[in-house]
XYZ file of C-alpha atoms in Angstrom:
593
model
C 18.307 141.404 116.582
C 14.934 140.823 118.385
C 11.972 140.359 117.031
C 9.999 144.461 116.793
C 6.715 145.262 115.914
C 7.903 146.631 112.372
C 9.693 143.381 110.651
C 13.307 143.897 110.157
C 14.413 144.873 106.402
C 16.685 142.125 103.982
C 20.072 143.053 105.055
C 21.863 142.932 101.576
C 18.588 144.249 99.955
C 19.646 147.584 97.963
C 16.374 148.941 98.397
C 17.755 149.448 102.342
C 19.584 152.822 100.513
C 15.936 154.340 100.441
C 16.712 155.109 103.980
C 20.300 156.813 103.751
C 18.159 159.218 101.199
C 15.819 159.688 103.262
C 17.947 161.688 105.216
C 20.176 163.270 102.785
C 16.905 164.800 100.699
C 16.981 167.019 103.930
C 19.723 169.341 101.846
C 18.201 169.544 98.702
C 20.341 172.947 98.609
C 23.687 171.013 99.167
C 22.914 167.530 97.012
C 21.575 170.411 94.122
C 25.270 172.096 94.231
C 27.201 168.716 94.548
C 25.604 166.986 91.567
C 26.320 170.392 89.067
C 29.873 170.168 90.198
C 29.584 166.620 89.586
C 28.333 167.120 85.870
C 30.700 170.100 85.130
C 33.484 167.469 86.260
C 33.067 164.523 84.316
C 32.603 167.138 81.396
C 35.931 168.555 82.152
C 37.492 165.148 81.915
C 35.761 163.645 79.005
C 36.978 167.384 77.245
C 40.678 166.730 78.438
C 41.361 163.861 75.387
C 39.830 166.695 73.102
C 42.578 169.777 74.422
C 45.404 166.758 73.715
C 43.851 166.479 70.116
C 43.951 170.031 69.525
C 47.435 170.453 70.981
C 48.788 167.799 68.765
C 46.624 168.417 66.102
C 47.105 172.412 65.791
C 49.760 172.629 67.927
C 52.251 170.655 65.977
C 51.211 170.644 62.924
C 50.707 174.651 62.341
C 55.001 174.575 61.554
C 56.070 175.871 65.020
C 53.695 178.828 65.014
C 53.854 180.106 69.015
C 50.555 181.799 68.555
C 48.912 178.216 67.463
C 50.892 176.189 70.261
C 49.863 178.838 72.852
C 46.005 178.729 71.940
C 45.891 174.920 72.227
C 47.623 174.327 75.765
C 46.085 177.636 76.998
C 42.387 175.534 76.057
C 43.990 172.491 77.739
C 44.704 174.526 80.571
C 41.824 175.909 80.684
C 40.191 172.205 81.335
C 41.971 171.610 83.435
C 41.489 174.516 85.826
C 37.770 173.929 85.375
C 38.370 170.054 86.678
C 40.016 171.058 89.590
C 37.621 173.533 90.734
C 34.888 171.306 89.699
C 36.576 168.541 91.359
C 37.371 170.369 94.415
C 33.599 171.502 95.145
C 32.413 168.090 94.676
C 34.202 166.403 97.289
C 33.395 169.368 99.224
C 29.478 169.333 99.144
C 29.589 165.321 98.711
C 31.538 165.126 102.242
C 29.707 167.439 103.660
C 26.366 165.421 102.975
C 27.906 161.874 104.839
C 29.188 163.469 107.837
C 25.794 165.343 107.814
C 23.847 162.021 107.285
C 25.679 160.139 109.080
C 25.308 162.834 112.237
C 21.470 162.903 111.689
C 21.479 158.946 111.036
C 23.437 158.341 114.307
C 21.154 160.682 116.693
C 18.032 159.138 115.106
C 19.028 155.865 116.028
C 20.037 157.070 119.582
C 16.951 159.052 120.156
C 15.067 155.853 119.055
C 17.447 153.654 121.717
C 16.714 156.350 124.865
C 12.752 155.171 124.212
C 13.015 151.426 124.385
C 12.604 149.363 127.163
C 15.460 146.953 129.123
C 14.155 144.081 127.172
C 15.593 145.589 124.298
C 18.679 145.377 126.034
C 18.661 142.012 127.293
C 18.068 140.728 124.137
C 20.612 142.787 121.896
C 24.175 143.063 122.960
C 24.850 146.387 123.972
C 28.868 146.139 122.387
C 26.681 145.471 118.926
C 24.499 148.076 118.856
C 27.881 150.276 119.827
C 28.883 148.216 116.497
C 26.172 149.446 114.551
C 26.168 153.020 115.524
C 29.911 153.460 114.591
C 31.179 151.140 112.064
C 27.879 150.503 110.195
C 27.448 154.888 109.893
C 30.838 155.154 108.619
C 30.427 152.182 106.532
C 27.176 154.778 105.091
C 29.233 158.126 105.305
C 31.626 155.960 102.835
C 28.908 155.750 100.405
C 27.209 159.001 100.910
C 30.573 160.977 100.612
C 32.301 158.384 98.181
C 31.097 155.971 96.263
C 27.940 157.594 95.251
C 29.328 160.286 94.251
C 32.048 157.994 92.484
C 29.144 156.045 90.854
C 27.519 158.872 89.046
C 31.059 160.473 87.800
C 32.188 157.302 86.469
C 28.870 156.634 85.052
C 28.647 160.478 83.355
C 32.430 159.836 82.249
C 32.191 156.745 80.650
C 28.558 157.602 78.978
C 30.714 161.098 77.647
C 33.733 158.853 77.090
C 31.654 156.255 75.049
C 30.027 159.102 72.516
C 33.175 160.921 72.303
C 35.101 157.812 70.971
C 32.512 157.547 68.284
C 33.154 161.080 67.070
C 36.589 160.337 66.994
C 36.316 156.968 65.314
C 33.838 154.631 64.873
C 35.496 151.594 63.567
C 37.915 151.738 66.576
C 34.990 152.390 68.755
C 33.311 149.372 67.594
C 36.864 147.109 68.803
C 37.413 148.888 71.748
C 33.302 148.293 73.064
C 34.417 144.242 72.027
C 37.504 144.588 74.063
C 36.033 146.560 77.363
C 34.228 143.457 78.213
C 37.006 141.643 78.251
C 38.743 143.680 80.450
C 35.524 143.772 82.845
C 34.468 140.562 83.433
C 37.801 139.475 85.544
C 37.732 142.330 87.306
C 34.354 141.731 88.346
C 34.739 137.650 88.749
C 38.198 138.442 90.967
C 36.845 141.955 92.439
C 34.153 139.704 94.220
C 37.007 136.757 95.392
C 39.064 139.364 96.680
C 36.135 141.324 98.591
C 35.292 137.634 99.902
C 38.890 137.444 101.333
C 38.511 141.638 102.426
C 35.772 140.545 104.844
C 37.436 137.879 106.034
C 40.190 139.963 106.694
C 38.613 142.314 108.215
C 36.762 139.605 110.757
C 40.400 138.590 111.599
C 41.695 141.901 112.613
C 38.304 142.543 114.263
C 39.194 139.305 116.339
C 43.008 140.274 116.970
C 40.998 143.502 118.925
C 38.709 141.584 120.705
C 41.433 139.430 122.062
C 43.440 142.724 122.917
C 40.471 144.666 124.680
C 39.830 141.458 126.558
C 43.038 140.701 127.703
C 43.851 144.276 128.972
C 40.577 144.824 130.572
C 41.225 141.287 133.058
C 45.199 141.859 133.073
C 45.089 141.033 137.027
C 43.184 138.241 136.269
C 45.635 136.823 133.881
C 48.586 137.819 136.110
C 47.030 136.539 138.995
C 45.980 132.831 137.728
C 49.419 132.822 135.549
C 47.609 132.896 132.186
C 50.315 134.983 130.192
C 51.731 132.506 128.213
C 48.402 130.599 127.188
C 47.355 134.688 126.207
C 50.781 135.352 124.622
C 49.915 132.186 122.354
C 46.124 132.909 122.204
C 46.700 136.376 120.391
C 49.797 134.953 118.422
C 47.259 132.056 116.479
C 45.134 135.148 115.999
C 47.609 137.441 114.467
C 48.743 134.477 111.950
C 44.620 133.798 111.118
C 44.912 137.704 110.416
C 47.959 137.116 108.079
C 46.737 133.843 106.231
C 43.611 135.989 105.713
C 45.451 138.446 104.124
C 48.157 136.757 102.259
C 45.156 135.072 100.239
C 43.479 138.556 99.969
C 46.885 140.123 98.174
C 47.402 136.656 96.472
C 44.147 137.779 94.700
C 44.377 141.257 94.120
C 48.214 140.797 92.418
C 46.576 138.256 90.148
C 43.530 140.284 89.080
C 45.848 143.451 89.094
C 48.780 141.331 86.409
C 45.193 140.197 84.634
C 43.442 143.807 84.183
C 47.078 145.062 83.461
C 48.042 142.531 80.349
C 44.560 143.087 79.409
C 44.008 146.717 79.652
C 47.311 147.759 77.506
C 47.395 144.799 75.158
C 43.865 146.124 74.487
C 45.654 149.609 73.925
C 48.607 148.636 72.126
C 46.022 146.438 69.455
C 43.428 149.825 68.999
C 46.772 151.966 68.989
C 48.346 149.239 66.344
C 45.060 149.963 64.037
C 45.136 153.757 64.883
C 48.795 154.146 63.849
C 47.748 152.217 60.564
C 44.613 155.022 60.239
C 46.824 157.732 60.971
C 49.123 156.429 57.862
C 46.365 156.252 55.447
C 45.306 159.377 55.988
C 41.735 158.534 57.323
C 42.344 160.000 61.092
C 44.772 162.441 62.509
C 48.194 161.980 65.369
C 45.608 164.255 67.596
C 42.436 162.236 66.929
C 44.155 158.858 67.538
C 45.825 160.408 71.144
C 42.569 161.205 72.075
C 41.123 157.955 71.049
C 43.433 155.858 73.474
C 43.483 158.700 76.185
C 39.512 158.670 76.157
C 39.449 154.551 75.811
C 41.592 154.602 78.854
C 39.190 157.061 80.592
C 35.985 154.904 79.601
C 37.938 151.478 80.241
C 38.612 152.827 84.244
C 35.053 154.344 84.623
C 33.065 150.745 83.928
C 35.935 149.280 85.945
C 35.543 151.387 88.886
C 31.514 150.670 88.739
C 32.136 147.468 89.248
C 33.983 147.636 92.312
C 30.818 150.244 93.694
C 28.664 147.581 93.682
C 30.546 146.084 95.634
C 30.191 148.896 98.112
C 26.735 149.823 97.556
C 25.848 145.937 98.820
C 27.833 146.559 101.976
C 26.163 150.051 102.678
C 22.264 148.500 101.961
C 23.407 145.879 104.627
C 24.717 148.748 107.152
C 21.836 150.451 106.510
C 19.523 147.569 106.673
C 21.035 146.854 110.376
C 20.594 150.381 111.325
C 16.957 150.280 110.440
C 16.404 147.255 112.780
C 17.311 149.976 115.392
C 15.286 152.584 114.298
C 12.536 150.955 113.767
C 12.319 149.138 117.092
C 9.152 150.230 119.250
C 9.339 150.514 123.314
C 6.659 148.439 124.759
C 6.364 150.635 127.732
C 4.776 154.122 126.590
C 2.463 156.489 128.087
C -1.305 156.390 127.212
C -2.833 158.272 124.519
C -3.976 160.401 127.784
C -2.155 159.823 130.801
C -3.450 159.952 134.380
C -1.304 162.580 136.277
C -0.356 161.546 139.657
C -2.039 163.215 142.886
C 0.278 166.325 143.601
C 1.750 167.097 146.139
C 3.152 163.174 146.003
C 2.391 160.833 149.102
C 4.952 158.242 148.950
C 2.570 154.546 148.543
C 3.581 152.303 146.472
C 1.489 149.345 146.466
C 1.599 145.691 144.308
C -2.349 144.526 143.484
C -2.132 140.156 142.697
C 0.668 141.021 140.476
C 2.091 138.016 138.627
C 5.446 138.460 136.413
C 7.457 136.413 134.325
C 10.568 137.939 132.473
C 10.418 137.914 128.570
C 13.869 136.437 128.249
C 13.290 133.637 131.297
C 9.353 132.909 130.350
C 9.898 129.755 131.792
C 10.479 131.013 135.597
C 7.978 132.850 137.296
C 9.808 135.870 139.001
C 6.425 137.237 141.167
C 3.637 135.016 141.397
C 0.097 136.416 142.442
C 2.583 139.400 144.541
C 0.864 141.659 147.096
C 2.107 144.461 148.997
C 0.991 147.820 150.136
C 3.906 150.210 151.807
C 2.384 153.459 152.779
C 3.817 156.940 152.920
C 7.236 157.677 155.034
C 7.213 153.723 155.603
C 10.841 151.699 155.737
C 10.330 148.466 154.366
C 13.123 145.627 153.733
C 13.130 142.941 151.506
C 15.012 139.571 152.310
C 15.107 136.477 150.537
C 17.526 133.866 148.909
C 18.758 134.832 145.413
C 15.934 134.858 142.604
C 12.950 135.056 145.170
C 12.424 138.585 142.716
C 13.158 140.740 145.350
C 14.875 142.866 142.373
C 11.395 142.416 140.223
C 9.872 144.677 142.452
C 12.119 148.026 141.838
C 11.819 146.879 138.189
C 7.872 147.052 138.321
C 7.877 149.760 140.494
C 9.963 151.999 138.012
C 7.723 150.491 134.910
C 10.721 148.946 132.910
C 8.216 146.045 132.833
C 4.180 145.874 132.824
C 2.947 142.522 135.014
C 1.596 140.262 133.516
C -1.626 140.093 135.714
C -2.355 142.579 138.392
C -1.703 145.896 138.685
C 1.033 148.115 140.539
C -0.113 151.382 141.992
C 1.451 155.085 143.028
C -0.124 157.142 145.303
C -3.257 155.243 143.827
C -2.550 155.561 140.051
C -2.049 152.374 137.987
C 1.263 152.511 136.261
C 0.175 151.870 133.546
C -2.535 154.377 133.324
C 0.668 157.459 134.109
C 3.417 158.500 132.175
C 6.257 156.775 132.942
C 8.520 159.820 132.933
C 6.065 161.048 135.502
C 6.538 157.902 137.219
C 10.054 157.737 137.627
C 10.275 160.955 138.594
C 9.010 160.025 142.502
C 11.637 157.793 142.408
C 15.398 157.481 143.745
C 17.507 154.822 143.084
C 20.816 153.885 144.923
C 22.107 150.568 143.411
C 24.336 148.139 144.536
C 26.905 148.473 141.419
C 26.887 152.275 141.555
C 27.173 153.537 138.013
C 29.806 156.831 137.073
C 29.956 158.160 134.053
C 33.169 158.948 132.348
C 32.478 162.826 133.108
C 33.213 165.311 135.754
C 32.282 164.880 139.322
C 30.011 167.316 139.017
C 27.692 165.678 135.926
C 27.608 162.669 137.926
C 26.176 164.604 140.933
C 23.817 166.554 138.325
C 22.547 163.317 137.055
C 19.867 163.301 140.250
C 18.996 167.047 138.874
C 20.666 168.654 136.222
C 19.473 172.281 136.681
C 21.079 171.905 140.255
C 23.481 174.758 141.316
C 26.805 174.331 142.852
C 25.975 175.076 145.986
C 23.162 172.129 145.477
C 25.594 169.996 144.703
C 27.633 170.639 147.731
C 24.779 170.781 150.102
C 23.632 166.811 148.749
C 27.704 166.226 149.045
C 28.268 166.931 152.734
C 24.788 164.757 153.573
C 26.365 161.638 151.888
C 29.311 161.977 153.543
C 31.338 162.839 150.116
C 32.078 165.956 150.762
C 35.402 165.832 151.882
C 37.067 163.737 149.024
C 35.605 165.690 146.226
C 36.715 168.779 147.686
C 40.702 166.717 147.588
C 40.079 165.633 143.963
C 42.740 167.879 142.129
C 40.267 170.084 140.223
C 37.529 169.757 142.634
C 33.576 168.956 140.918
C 35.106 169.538 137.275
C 37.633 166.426 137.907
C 37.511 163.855 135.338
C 36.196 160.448 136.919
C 37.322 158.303 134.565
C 35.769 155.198 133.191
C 33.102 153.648 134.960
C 34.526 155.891 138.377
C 37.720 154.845 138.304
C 39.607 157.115 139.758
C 37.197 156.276 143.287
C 37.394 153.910 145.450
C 33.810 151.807 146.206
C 33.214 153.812 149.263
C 33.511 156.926 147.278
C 31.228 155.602 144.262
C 28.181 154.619 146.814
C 28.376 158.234 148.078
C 28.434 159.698 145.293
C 25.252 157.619 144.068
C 23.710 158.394 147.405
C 24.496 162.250 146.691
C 23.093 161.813 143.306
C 20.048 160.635 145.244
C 19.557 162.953 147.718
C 19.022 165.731 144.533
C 16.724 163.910 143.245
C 14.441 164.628 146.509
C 12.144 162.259 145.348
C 9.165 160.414 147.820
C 10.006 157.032 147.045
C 13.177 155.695 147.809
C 14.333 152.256 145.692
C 17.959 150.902 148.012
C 19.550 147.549 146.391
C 21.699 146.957 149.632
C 24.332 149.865 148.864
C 26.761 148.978 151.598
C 27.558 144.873 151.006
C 30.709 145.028 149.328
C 32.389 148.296 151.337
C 34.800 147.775 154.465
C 33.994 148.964 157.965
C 34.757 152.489 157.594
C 33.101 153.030 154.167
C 30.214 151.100 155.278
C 29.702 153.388 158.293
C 29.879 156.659 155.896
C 27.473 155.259 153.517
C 25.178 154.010 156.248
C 24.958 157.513 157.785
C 24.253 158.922 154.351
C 21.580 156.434 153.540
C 20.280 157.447 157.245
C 19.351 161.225 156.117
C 18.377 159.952 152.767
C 16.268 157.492 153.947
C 14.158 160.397 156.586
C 10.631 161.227 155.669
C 10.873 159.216 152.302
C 9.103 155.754 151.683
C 11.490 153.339 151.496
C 12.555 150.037 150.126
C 15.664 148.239 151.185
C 16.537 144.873 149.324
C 19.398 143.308 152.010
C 21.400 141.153 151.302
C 23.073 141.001 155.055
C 20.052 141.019 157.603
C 22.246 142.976 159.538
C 21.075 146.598 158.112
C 17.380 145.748 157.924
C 16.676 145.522 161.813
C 15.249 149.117 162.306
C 13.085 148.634 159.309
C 9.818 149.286 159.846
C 8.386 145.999 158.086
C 10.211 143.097 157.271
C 9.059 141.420 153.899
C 10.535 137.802 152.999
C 10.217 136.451 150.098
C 10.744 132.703 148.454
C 9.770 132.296 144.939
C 7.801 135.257 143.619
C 5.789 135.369 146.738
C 5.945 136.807 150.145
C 6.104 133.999 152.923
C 7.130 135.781 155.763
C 6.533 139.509 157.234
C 7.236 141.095 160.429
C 9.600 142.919 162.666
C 13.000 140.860 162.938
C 12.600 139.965 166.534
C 8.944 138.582 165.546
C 10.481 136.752 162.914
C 13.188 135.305 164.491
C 10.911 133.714 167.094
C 8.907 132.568 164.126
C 11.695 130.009 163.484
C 11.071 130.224 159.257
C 12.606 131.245 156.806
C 14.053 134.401 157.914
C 14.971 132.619 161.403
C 17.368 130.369 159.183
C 18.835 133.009 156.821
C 19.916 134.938 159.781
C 20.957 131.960 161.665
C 23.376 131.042 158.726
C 24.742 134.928 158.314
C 25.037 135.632 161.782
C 26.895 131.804 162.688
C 28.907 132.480 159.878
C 29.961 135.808 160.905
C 30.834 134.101 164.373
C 33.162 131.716 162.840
């Protein structure tokens, strides 16, 4: 991740946890209930060894007497009713706290991400973050709901466990603590081989996905260039890297299970040998030796299972550590302590004082150097140039993603950075060239420009961008389903739509990145039209990309390198002969040929 004014936490640190409980001590109420269920629990099953020692104990040895055999399994039952309630509230309140943590952990992070500025952005992979907010939370919902609560029973049972097998016997006590160890230390030497081999599972089925999302989302491309087979093969060498992976992983895990196995009951069968020997000298009862190996067993799985928490508890302080890097991120572009409003009602300038810019990710190329323009109220201005003159720095300035470097952009004679930018952005209305739809109805697209708009709004903006007509054919009308990314439009229809969007946002200024360069004739003519009435009594800036649709412009502004070389009317610059006179020149001859 970038660099943030708040240095990023160690990612495998397990002090990162502080920050899961931050957010769980919200329900003191809920974490209160879950930990006396907990308790009551792990009592329940360090008490079910005892019930087997009375059974066997009074049970068997009272001669047959029903009253004696019905008191003992009606205690035993008892137990074990109490477990299963116990048990059953537990996993109730303890998954009710992740999902709750995790919900609160997920919009804190997004709340956080709606503040920062495109920087953030261009530095950190979108697709990761995405990561972050859904495998890294459920990796922390996994310990919240689980292995926390897993932790503390096993901890409780096998503290319970451990005095218990005292009572019962100390001598055996005293071999069975020799003989736990034993037992622990492989699991915990091949516990973290075969977590080693999880991950790098897990990385190759992570791959097998990438390959499969890829390939889908460019099928025509593949079709089209004859790529199947190299793709077939491709995804084949990553399904057998997925395999290997795992064959090692359950190479491991049967060896440490045969290990822990041998182990665990030869351990038994040697405590059980001395027992049975007890038991015949008369220094410990059947009952008492049952509930020796039955508690043993209990004890022996409790320290095991703490082992393999660990395990989890590193993976959620590194999840958690990740998500802090997002939370803790700051937006360079805020509003002042006390912000300047901006003169009301608005008047449309827009003006660029000296400004010089370099982008933080591309500090070696100057995007605007020592920039100055003033476009005054209701005026049409275009912007021409070749490709990285910055022509698309200035929309970026002007809606305060960025702060320049030196100089100072102004609206309606406020420096930017003096207002607040929600204030800012919204006099503005943007119609890009890649017109963005949301995977939602046609309708929250079209609210998008103002979402307290009313239907009839909505219709009204529709039938001035010339969209009118095929949203009123879609088969459930504004509440049809667009699809992803608008794909159930055609290009036309998505630059109408964004010009719709626009003309609800009323706004003074007008920001156009050439919305009609990649549409046929017809659509082009729609969208022009639409951008006509959008574009009347508004200030307005055109970046072109075909000189074509900046001739009625009202000012022509070339640019070359951050700076502004030419400006004029298009006849006037044409009989310039500069730079503008060749741009058009090779459009306009290529067009002829």
């Amino acid at each position: 991740m970038a660099d943030t004014e708040t240095a990023p936490p160690k990612e495998r640190k397990l002090g990162n946890l502080a920050m899961i409980w931050r957010f769980a001590a919200a329900y003191p109420g809920r974490i209160a209930c879950a930990l006396v269920a907990l308790v009551i629990a792990s009592g329940a099953t360090v008490a079910i060894p005892y019930g087997f020692k009375r059974v066997i104990d009074r049970g068997f040895s009272s001669g047959g007497d029903p009253s004696a055999v019905t008191t003992a399994f009606s205690y035993l039952l008892m137990i074990v009713a109490v477990l299963a309630v116990a048990t059953a509230f537990r996993f109730y309140f303890v998954s009710w706290l992740g999902e709750r943590v995790v919900g609160d952990l997920r919009k804190a992070v997004h709340a956080n991400l709606m503040g920062l500025a495109p920087r953030f952005f261009e530095e950190n992979r979108p697709s990761e973050i995405a990561s972050r907010m859904t495998a890294d939370t459920a990796v922390i919902e996994q310990i919240v709901g689980t292995t926390v609560s897993v932790a503390l029973r096993n901890t409780f049972t096998g503290i319970g466990g451990i005095v218990y097998l005292f009572v019962l016997s100390p001598k055996l006590a005293g071999f069975l603590m020799v003989g736990i160890p034993l037992v622990v230390v492989p699991i915990v030497v091949l516990g973290r081989r075969v977590r080693t081999y999880s991950r790098t599972s897990q990385d190759r089925v992570a791959d097998v996905g990438t390959i499969v999302s890829e390939t889908l989302g460019a099928m025509k491309i593949v079709q089209a260039f004859g790529q199947e087979a190299r793709e077939r093969s491709r995804f084949a060498a990553a399904v057998e890297a997925t395999f290997g992976a795992a064959r090692r992983r359950i190479f491991i895990r049967a060896l440490m299970t045969a290990i822990v196995i041998g182990l665990v009951f030869g351990s038994i069968t040697i405590v059980l040998w001395q027992g049975v020997l007890d038991v015949a000298g008369g220094r410990i009862s059947g009952g008492a030796i049952a509930a020796f190996v039955l508690t043993g067993g209990l004890v022996a799985g409790a320290l095991g299972a703490l082992t393999e928490v660990y395990g989890d508890l590193l993976r959620g302080a590194g999840a958690a550590g990740r998500l802090a890097e997002l939370m803790v991120a700051r937006p360079e572009i805020t509003a002042p302590p006390v912000p300047q409003p901006l003169p009301s009602p608005p008047q449309g300038r827009l003006s660029f004082d000296h400004v010089s810019f370099r982008y933080p990710t591309r500090p070696e190329v100057s995007a605007l150097t020592d920039f100055s323009l003033d476009i005054a109220p209701g005026e049409t201005i275009a912007v021409v140039g070749p490709s990285g003159a910055g022509k698309s720095t200035l929309f970026q300035l002007a809606q305060r993603f960025y702060d320049p470097e030196a100089g100072c952009v102004r609206m309606d004679g406020v420096r930017l950075t003096d207002a607040d930018p929600a204030e800012v952005r919204a006099r503005l209305a943007m119609v890009p060239q890649e017109t963005v739809i949301f995977a939602a109805s046609a309708r929250d697209n079209l609210r998008y420009g103002r979402w307290d708009a009313s239907d009839d709004e909505l219709w009204v903006a529709a039938e001035a961008a010339n969209a009118a007509t095929f949203l009123r054919a879609l088969p459930q009308g504004l509440d049809t389903f667009m699809g992803e990314g608008g794909a159930r439009l055609s290009g036309g229809q998505r630059q109408r739509l964004a010009i719709a969007r626009a003309i609800l946002r009323d706004a003074p200024i007008l920001l156009l990145d050439e919305a009609t360069s990649a549409l046929d004739a017809e659509s082009e003519r729609l969208v022009q039209t639409a951008l006509e009435r959008l574009m009347a009594n508004r200030t307005t800036i055109v970046i072109a990309h075909r000189l074509a649709t900046v001739r009625a412009a009202d000012r022509i502004i070339v640019m070359d390198e951050g700076r502004i070389v030419e400006q004029g009317s298009h006849d006037a610059l044409i009989a310039a002969g500069g730079l503008y006179a060749r741009l058009a020149r090779l459009q306009f001859e290529g067009l002829a040929a």
